[in-house]
mmCIF file of C-alpha atoms and ligand atoms in Angstrom:
data_model
loop_
_atom_site.group_PDB
_atom_site.id
_atom_site.type_symbol
_atom_site.label_atom_id
_atom_site.label_comp_id
_atom_site.label_asym_id
_atom_site.label_seq_id
_atom_site.Cartn_x
_atom_site.Cartn_y
_atom_site.Cartn_z
ATOM 1 C CA MET Q 1 103.106 84.710 147.450
ATOM 2 C CA LYS Q 2 100.133 84.792 150.383
ATOM 3 C CA ILE Q 3 100.877 88.220 151.189
ATOM 4 C CA LYS Q 4 97.209 88.477 152.948
ATOM 5 C CA TYR Q 5 98.382 86.035 155.807
ATOM 6 C CA VAL Q 6 101.181 88.267 156.570
ATOM 7 C CA ARG Q 7 99.985 90.490 159.141
ATOM 8 C CA SER Q 8 103.068 92.470 160.357
ATOM 9 C CA ALA Q 9 103.857 95.773 158.403
ATOM 10 C CA GLY Q 10 107.707 94.945 158.486
ATOM 11 C CA ALA Q 11 107.236 91.554 156.845
ATOM 12 C CA VAL Q 12 105.219 93.019 153.793
ATOM 13 C CA VAL Q 13 107.914 95.245 153.108
ATOM 14 C CA PHE Q 14 110.313 92.349 153.292
ATOM 15 C CA LEU Q 15 108.222 90.361 150.930
ATOM 16 C CA ALA Q 16 107.758 93.255 148.570
ATOM 17 C CA GLY Q 17 111.677 93.895 148.640
ATOM 18 C CA LEU Q 18 111.997 89.930 148.152
ATOM 19 C CA TRP Q 19 109.568 90.294 145.310
ATOM 20 C CA VAL Q 20 111.499 93.153 143.458
ATOM 21 C CA ALA Q 21 114.790 91.041 143.891
ATOM 22 C CA LEU Q 22 113.175 87.905 142.547
ATOM 23 C CA SER Q 23 111.527 90.016 139.450
ATOM 24 C CA GLN Q 24 115.042 91.222 138.503
ATOM 25 C CA GLN Q 25 116.661 87.891 138.376
ATOM 26 C CA PRO Q 26 116.796 86.862 134.667
ATOM 27 C CA ALA Q 27 113.736 84.458 133.800
ATOM 28 C CA GLU Q 28 114.378 80.917 133.083
ATOM 29 C CA LEU Q 29 114.931 80.306 129.276
ATOM 30 C CA THR Q 30 113.352 77.255 127.294
ATOM 31 C CA VAL Q 31 114.361 75.920 123.944
ATOM 32 C CA THR Q 32 111.820 74.889 121.492
ATOM 33 C CA LYS Q 33 112.739 73.049 118.406
ATOM 34 C CA VAL Q 34 111.681 74.067 114.878
ATOM 35 C CA ALA Q 35 114.209 71.705 113.135
ATOM 36 C CA ASP Q 36 117.154 69.550 113.912
ATOM 37 C CA ASP Q 37 119.366 73.113 112.940
ATOM 38 C CA LEU Q 38 116.936 75.640 114.026
ATOM 39 C CA HIS Q 39 115.614 76.261 117.589
ATOM 40 C CA VAL Q 40 114.202 79.175 119.442
ATOM 41 C CA ILE Q 41 115.051 80.447 122.991
ATOM 42 C CA VAL Q 42 112.029 81.511 124.613
ATOM 43 C CA GLY Q 43 110.976 83.644 127.635
ATOM 44 C CA SER Q 44 112.263 87.264 128.859
ATOM 45 C CA GLY Q 45 112.354 89.161 125.845
ATOM 46 C CA GLY Q 46 112.154 88.799 122.405
ATOM 47 C CA ASN Q 47 112.034 85.292 120.908
ATOM 48 C CA VAL Q 48 115.930 83.909 119.909
ATOM 49 C CA ALA Q 49 116.105 82.116 116.826
ATOM 50 C CA VAL Q 50 119.457 79.756 117.077
ATOM 51 C CA TYR Q 51 120.619 78.418 113.609
ATOM 52 C CA THR Q 52 123.646 75.989 113.822
ATOM 53 C CA THR Q 53 126.009 75.523 111.018
ATOM 54 C CA GLU Q 54 129.301 73.432 110.685
ATOM 55 C CA GLU Q 55 131.217 76.648 110.945
ATOM 56 C CA GLY Q 56 129.332 78.680 113.393
ATOM 57 C CA VAL Q 57 125.861 79.792 114.791
ATOM 58 C CA ILE Q 58 123.684 82.359 113.658
ATOM 59 C CA LEU Q 59 121.504 84.101 116.016
ATOM 60 C CA VAL Q 60 118.180 86.329 115.538
ATOM 61 C CA ASP Q 61 118.026 88.870 118.199
ATOM 62 C CA ASP Q 62 119.535 88.388 121.562
ATOM 63 C CA LYS Q 63 116.888 89.513 124.446
ATOM 64 C CA PHE Q 64 118.194 91.758 127.342
ATOM 65 C CA GLU Q 65 122.052 91.852 128.191
ATOM 66 C CA GLN Q 66 121.522 89.914 131.575
ATOM 67 C CA ASN Q 67 120.118 86.848 129.315
ATOM 68 C CA VAL Q 68 123.425 86.492 127.463
ATOM 69 C CA PRO Q 69 124.981 84.010 129.893
ATOM 70 C CA GLN Q 70 121.734 81.903 129.788
ATOM 71 C CA ILE Q 71 121.526 82.317 125.932
ATOM 72 C CA LEU Q 72 125.043 81.125 125.298
ATOM 73 C CA GLU Q 73 124.239 78.128 127.701
ATOM 74 C CA LYS Q 74 121.599 77.315 125.497
ATOM 75 C CA VAL Q 75 123.445 77.658 122.443
ATOM 76 C CA SER Q 76 126.185 75.558 123.772
ATOM 77 C CA GLY Q 77 123.708 72.838 124.376
ATOM 78 C CA LEU Q 78 123.010 72.989 120.589
ATOM 79 C CA SER Q 79 126.179 73.268 119.354
ATOM 80 C CA SER Q 80 129.916 73.275 120.080
ATOM 81 C CA LYS Q 81 130.735 76.359 117.615
ATOM 82 C CA PRO Q 82 130.665 80.059 118.468
ATOM 83 C CA VAL Q 83 128.232 82.611 117.665
ATOM 84 C CA LYS Q 84 129.194 84.318 114.478
ATOM 85 C CA TYR Q 85 126.405 86.339 113.730
ATOM 86 C CA VAL Q 86 123.363 87.974 115.301
ATOM 87 C CA LEU Q 87 120.830 89.618 113.053
ATOM 88 C CA ASN Q 88 118.352 92.377 114.985
ATOM 89 C CA THR Q 89 115.011 92.296 113.963
ATOM 90 C CA HIS Q 90 114.782 95.889 115.304
ATOM 91 C CA GLN Q 91 116.120 98.405 117.722
ATOM 92 C CA HIS Q 92 114.320 97.619 120.941
ATOM 93 C CA GLY Q 93 116.253 96.558 123.817
ATOM 94 C CA ASP Q 94 114.291 93.383 124.346
ATOM 95 C CA HIS Q 95 115.797 92.184 121.090
ATOM 96 C CA THR Q 96 119.397 93.818 121.290
ATOM 97 C CA GLY Q 97 120.274 94.074 124.766
ATOM 98 C CA GLY Q 98 122.582 91.115 124.206
ATOM 99 C CA ASN Q 99 124.076 92.895 121.295
ATOM 100 C CA ALA Q 100 127.433 94.493 123.418
ATOM 101 C CA LYS Q 101 128.361 91.047 125.175
ATOM 102 C CA LEU Q 102 127.911 89.092 121.846
ATOM 103 C CA LEU Q 103 130.309 91.687 120.083
ATOM 104 C CA GLY Q 104 132.523 90.941 122.831
ATOM 105 C CA HIS Q 105 132.442 87.218 122.124
ATOM 106 C CA GLY Q 106 133.668 87.963 118.700
ATOM 107 C CA ALA Q 107 130.031 87.904 116.980
ATOM 108 C CA ASP Q 108 129.155 90.351 114.258
ATOM 109 C CA VAL Q 109 125.951 92.265 114.694
ATOM 110 C CA ILE Q 110 123.828 92.755 111.603
ATOM 111 C CA ALA Q 111 120.603 95.112 111.407
ATOM 112 C CA HIS Q 112 118.548 97.362 109.034
ATOM 113 C CA GLU Q 113 120.408 100.935 109.039
ATOM 114 C CA ASN Q 114 117.305 102.587 110.551
ATOM 115 C CA ALA Q 115 117.545 100.083 113.435
ATOM 116 C CA ARG Q 116 120.950 100.999 114.081
ATOM 117 C CA ALA Q 117 120.426 104.605 113.647
ATOM 118 C CA ASN Q 118 117.476 104.614 116.415
ATOM 119 C CA MET Q 119 119.900 102.668 118.601
ATOM 120 C CA ASP Q 120 122.348 105.152 118.155
ATOM 121 C CA ARG Q 121 119.884 108.097 118.769
ATOM 122 C CA GLY Q 122 118.777 106.367 121.836
ATOM 123 C CA LYS Q 123 122.278 105.875 123.096
ATOM 124 C CA MET Q 124 121.701 102.141 123.235
ATOM 125 C CA PRO Q 125 124.874 99.774 123.537
ATOM 126 C CA GLY Q 126 125.872 97.418 121.260
ATOM 127 C CA LEU Q 127 125.666 98.988 118.014
ATOM 128 C CA PRO Q 128 125.457 96.846 114.836
ATOM 129 C CA ARG Q 129 128.635 96.903 112.897
ATOM 130 C CA VAL Q 130 126.939 95.859 109.681
ATOM 131 C CA THR Q 131 123.638 97.323 108.202
ATOM 132 C CA PHE Q 132 121.591 96.964 105.218
ATOM 133 C CA THR Q 133 118.712 98.954 103.361
ATOM 134 C CA GLU Q 134 116.580 96.418 101.669
ATOM 135 C CA SER Q 135 118.011 93.144 101.831
ATOM 136 C CA ALA Q 136 121.065 91.161 103.268
ATOM 137 C CA GLY Q 137 122.157 87.573 103.271
ATOM 138 C CA VAL Q 138 124.644 85.923 105.563
ATOM 139 C CA HIS Q 139 126.254 82.787 104.128
ATOM 140 C CA LEU Q 140 127.892 80.148 106.746
ATOM 141 C CA GLY Q 141 128.918 76.719 106.949
ATOM 142 C CA GLY Q 142 126.875 76.028 103.369
ATOM 143 C CA LYS Q 143 123.634 77.417 104.995
ATOM 144 C CA GLN Q 144 122.014 80.897 103.958
ATOM 145 C CA VAL Q 145 119.906 83.121 106.049
ATOM 146 C CA LYS Q 146 118.425 86.311 104.532
ATOM 147 C CA ALA Q 147 117.259 89.831 105.995
ATOM 148 C CA TRP Q 148 114.353 91.616 104.326
ATOM 149 C CA HIS Q 149 113.174 95.359 104.846
ATOM 150 C CA TRP Q 150 110.050 96.336 103.039
ATOM 151 C CA GLY Q 151 108.988 99.559 105.025
ATOM 152 C CA ALA Q 152 107.714 100.661 108.317
ATOM 153 C CA GLY Q 153 105.745 98.502 110.662
ATOM 154 C CA HIS Q 154 106.673 98.052 114.226
ATOM 155 C CA THR Q 155 109.248 100.748 113.565
ATOM 156 C CA ASN Q 156 110.952 102.089 110.730
ATOM 157 C CA GLY Q 157 113.753 99.659 110.738
ATOM 158 C CA ASP Q 158 112.082 96.094 110.715
ATOM 159 C CA ALA Q 159 113.653 93.033 109.365
ATOM 160 C CA VAL Q 160 112.660 89.843 108.624
ATOM 161 C CA ILE Q 161 114.893 87.016 108.849
ATOM 162 C CA GLN Q 162 114.198 84.159 106.385
ATOM 163 C CA PHE Q 163 115.692 80.645 106.702
ATOM 164 C CA PRO Q 164 114.920 79.134 103.181
ATOM 165 C CA ALA Q 165 116.163 75.712 103.672
ATOM 166 C CA LEU Q 166 113.817 75.515 106.319
ATOM 167 C CA ARG Q 167 111.063 77.476 104.867
ATOM 168 C CA THR Q 168 110.945 79.494 108.220
ATOM 169 C CA ILE Q 169 111.172 82.978 108.876
ATOM 170 C CA HIS Q 170 111.444 85.254 112.222
ATOM 171 C CA THR Q 171 109.442 88.219 111.994
ATOM 172 C CA GLY Q 172 110.354 90.212 114.962
ATOM 173 C CA ASP Q 173 107.785 92.189 116.500
ATOM 174 C CA LEU Q 174 105.882 92.607 113.082
ATOM 175 C CA PHE Q 175 104.061 89.685 114.423
ATOM 176 C CA VAL Q 176 103.184 88.858 118.090
ATOM 177 C CA ALA Q 177 101.011 86.538 120.009
ATOM 178 C CA GLY Q 178 98.738 89.612 120.986
ATOM 179 C CA ARG Q 179 97.832 93.156 119.789
ATOM 180 C CA PRO Q 180 100.919 94.940 118.017
ATOM 181 C CA PHE Q 181 102.702 97.857 119.351
ATOM 182 C CA ILE Q 182 103.253 100.599 116.753
ATOM 183 C CA ASP Q 183 106.260 102.360 117.750
ATOM 184 C CA TYR Q 184 105.489 105.954 116.305
ATOM 185 C CA SER Q 185 108.725 107.263 118.133
ATOM 186 C CA SER Q 186 110.563 105.202 116.152
ATOM 187 C CA GLY Q 187 108.962 105.713 112.774
ATOM 188 C CA GLY Q 188 106.416 102.816 113.179
ATOM 189 C CA SER Q 189 103.068 103.316 111.332
ATOM 190 C CA GLY Q 190 99.902 100.827 111.351
ATOM 191 C CA ALA Q 191 98.834 101.735 107.539
ATOM 192 C CA ALA Q 192 102.510 100.669 106.462
ATOM 193 C CA TRP Q 193 102.544 97.803 108.662
ATOM 194 C CA VAL Q 194 99.892 95.978 106.855
ATOM 195 C CA LYS Q 195 101.378 96.658 103.519
ATOM 196 C CA THR Q 196 104.788 95.431 104.862
ATOM 197 C CA LEU Q 197 103.132 92.175 105.741
ATOM 198 C CA ASP Q 198 101.515 91.794 102.222
ATOM 199 C CA ALA Q 199 105.200 91.552 101.427
ATOM 200 C CA VAL Q 200 106.482 89.352 104.169
ATOM 201 C CA LEU Q 201 103.509 86.667 102.972
ATOM 202 C CA LYS Q 202 105.084 86.580 99.419
ATOM 203 C CA LEU Q 203 108.153 84.508 100.997
ATOM 204 C CA ASP Q 204 108.147 81.115 100.574
ATOM 205 C CA PHE Q 205 107.624 79.775 104.267
ATOM 206 C CA ASP Q 206 105.414 77.383 106.294
ATOM 207 C CA THR Q 207 106.841 78.251 109.703
ATOM 208 C CA VAL Q 208 106.891 81.657 111.596
ATOM 209 C CA ILE Q 209 108.853 82.348 114.561
ATOM 210 C CA PRO Q 210 107.375 85.634 115.959
ATOM 211 C CA GLY Q 211 108.993 88.293 118.091
ATOM 212 C CA HIS Q 212 107.043 87.180 121.144
ATOM 213 C CA GLY Q 213 104.742 84.083 121.456
ATOM 214 C CA PRO Q 214 104.774 80.549 120.587
ATOM 215 C CA VAL Q 215 106.136 79.512 116.858
ATOM 216 C CA MET Q 216 103.268 79.632 114.374
ATOM 217 C CA LYS Q 217 102.201 79.006 110.807
ATOM 218 C CA LYS Q 218 101.716 80.965 107.823
ATOM 219 C CA ALA Q 219 98.195 80.845 107.959
ATOM 220 C CA ASP Q 220 98.386 82.501 111.639
ATOM 221 C CA LEU Q 221 100.415 85.431 110.333
ATOM 222 C CA ALA Q 222 98.078 85.736 107.218
ATOM 223 C CA GLU Q 223 95.063 85.772 109.812
ATOM 224 C CA TRP Q 224 96.715 88.342 112.135
ATOM 225 C CA ARG Q 225 97.523 90.659 109.194
ATOM 226 C CA LYS Q 226 93.667 90.557 108.229
ATOM 227 C CA SER Q 227 92.782 91.328 111.553
ATOM 228 C CA PHE Q 228 95.151 94.246 111.748
ATOM 229 C CA ALA Q 229 93.351 95.405 108.344
ATOM 230 C CA THR Q 230 89.786 94.816 110.068
ATOM 231 C CA VAL Q 231 90.494 97.173 113.115
ATOM 232 C CA GLN Q 232 91.867 100.035 110.762
ATOM 233 C CA SER Q 233 88.766 99.655 108.629
ATOM 234 C CA ARG Q 234 86.472 99.442 111.829
ATOM 235 C CA LEU Q 235 88.566 102.794 113.201
ATOM 236 C CA LEU Q 236 88.128 104.634 110.030
ATOM 237 C CA GLU Q 237 84.232 103.577 109.756
ATOM 238 C CA LEU Q 238 83.909 105.109 113.408
ATOM 239 C CA LYS Q 239 86.198 108.142 112.500
ATOM 240 C CA ARG Q 240 83.670 108.605 109.560
ATOM 241 C CA GLN Q 241 80.738 108.419 111.951
ATOM 242 C CA GLY Q 242 81.907 111.357 113.862
ATOM 243 C CA LYS Q 243 83.261 109.585 116.925
ATOM 244 C CA THR Q 244 86.010 111.174 119.008
ATOM 245 C CA GLU Q 245 89.322 109.047 119.491
ATOM 246 C CA GLN Q 246 87.907 108.379 123.211
ATOM 247 C CA GLU Q 247 84.471 107.088 121.732
ATOM 248 C CA ALA Q 248 85.725 105.007 118.800
ATOM 249 C CA GLY Q 249 88.339 103.344 121.295
ATOM 250 C CA GLY Q 250 85.163 102.317 123.354
ATOM 251 C CA LEU Q 251 83.365 101.051 120.653
ATOM 252 C CA LEU Q 252 86.139 99.193 118.487
ATOM 253 C CA ARG Q 253 85.693 95.429 118.749
ATOM 254 C CA PHE Q 254 87.986 92.962 118.799
ATOM 255 C CA ASP Q 255 86.182 89.686 120.318
ATOM 256 C CA ASP Q 256 86.129 88.135 116.913
ATOM 257 C CA LEU Q 257 89.685 88.582 116.048
ATOM 258 C CA PRO Q 258 91.868 85.573 117.097
ATOM 259 C CA ARG Q 259 94.838 86.459 119.175
ATOM 260 C CA TRP Q 260 93.449 90.475 119.461
ATOM 261 C CA GLU Q 261 91.038 89.772 122.201
ATOM 262 C CA SER Q 262 93.354 90.513 125.170
ATOM 263 C CA ALA Q 263 93.888 94.338 125.899
ATOM 264 C CA SER Q 264 97.342 95.464 126.388
ATOM 265 C CA ARG Q 265 99.469 98.540 127.372
ATOM 266 C CA LEU Q 266 101.499 98.436 124.283
ATOM 267 C CA TRP Q 267 98.118 98.677 122.190
ATOM 268 C CA GLU Q 268 96.999 101.687 124.401
ATOM 269 C CA ARG Q 269 100.102 103.322 123.903
ATOM 270 C CA SER Q 270 99.700 102.611 119.974
ATOM 271 C CA TYR Q 271 96.162 103.682 119.524
ATOM 272 C CA ALA Q 272 96.180 107.453 119.659
ATOM 273 C CA GLY Q 273 99.036 107.303 116.772
ATOM 274 C CA LEU Q 274 96.714 104.828 114.789
ATOM 275 C CA TRP Q 275 93.699 107.356 115.121
ATOM 276 C CA ARG Q 276 95.819 110.231 113.843
ATOM 277 C CA GLU Q 277 97.360 107.977 111.001
ATOM 278 C CA LEU Q 278 94.131 106.851 109.576
ATOM 279 C CA GLU Q 279 92.444 109.186 106.692
ATOM 280 C CA ARG Q 280 95.621 111.283 106.661
HETATM 281 ZN ZN1 ZN T 301 109.777 95.575 119.868
#
């Protein structure tokens, strides 16, 4: 939008209003194929995995509430069966916003009990009806999906969803194509996160659907985990050198860490907590 050519203040206000209106429209979603029976709906909010079976569809996460009509339209392009289960990777609204509407469509929503507690505390709609603590299995149409929890990371209620037959996992925001967000207000932990990823990496899989970003490989997740550990050891070293939180933030290097190069506001929001967490 070339606002610089608009000279009238009234027109600028109009264009700004139009921009706000356009940005409130649900973004266009696209479908990426992982396997014949597993697809990812990308765009606006977290990645949604769509696992189709003869008896119904299993979703992992459901973006924002306003995305539900388009999610259901994309699902109907992949299967004539209804959505039976939604597994939430954690409580954030860009992963659980569609829960209430999908519960209304007859789906069951499953999440880690801490994720449900976080939603409840935040008065978020669409509370999961089924919870688990360590692991859970969903069996539908001869297929199986497993949910795993190994401790804190992005939040205290993260689940990694495994599609064993497809050697594929959905990590939620425990892995993203960029710097992480450690949600300390929801029990997240940078130190625990690396250990949690060590447990994730012991699973048998090749393909990784991250919480946000393109579908990747196990080696990408291993590399990202290594970068996370490197960032923490660099910060700890700066702390031991007597640097202040602010000085260390300025000195911390990311340029040699793939996918960590770009600054992010969510990382900025995580930094102070991580600094406090180190050497505790
Ligand atoms: Zn999140």
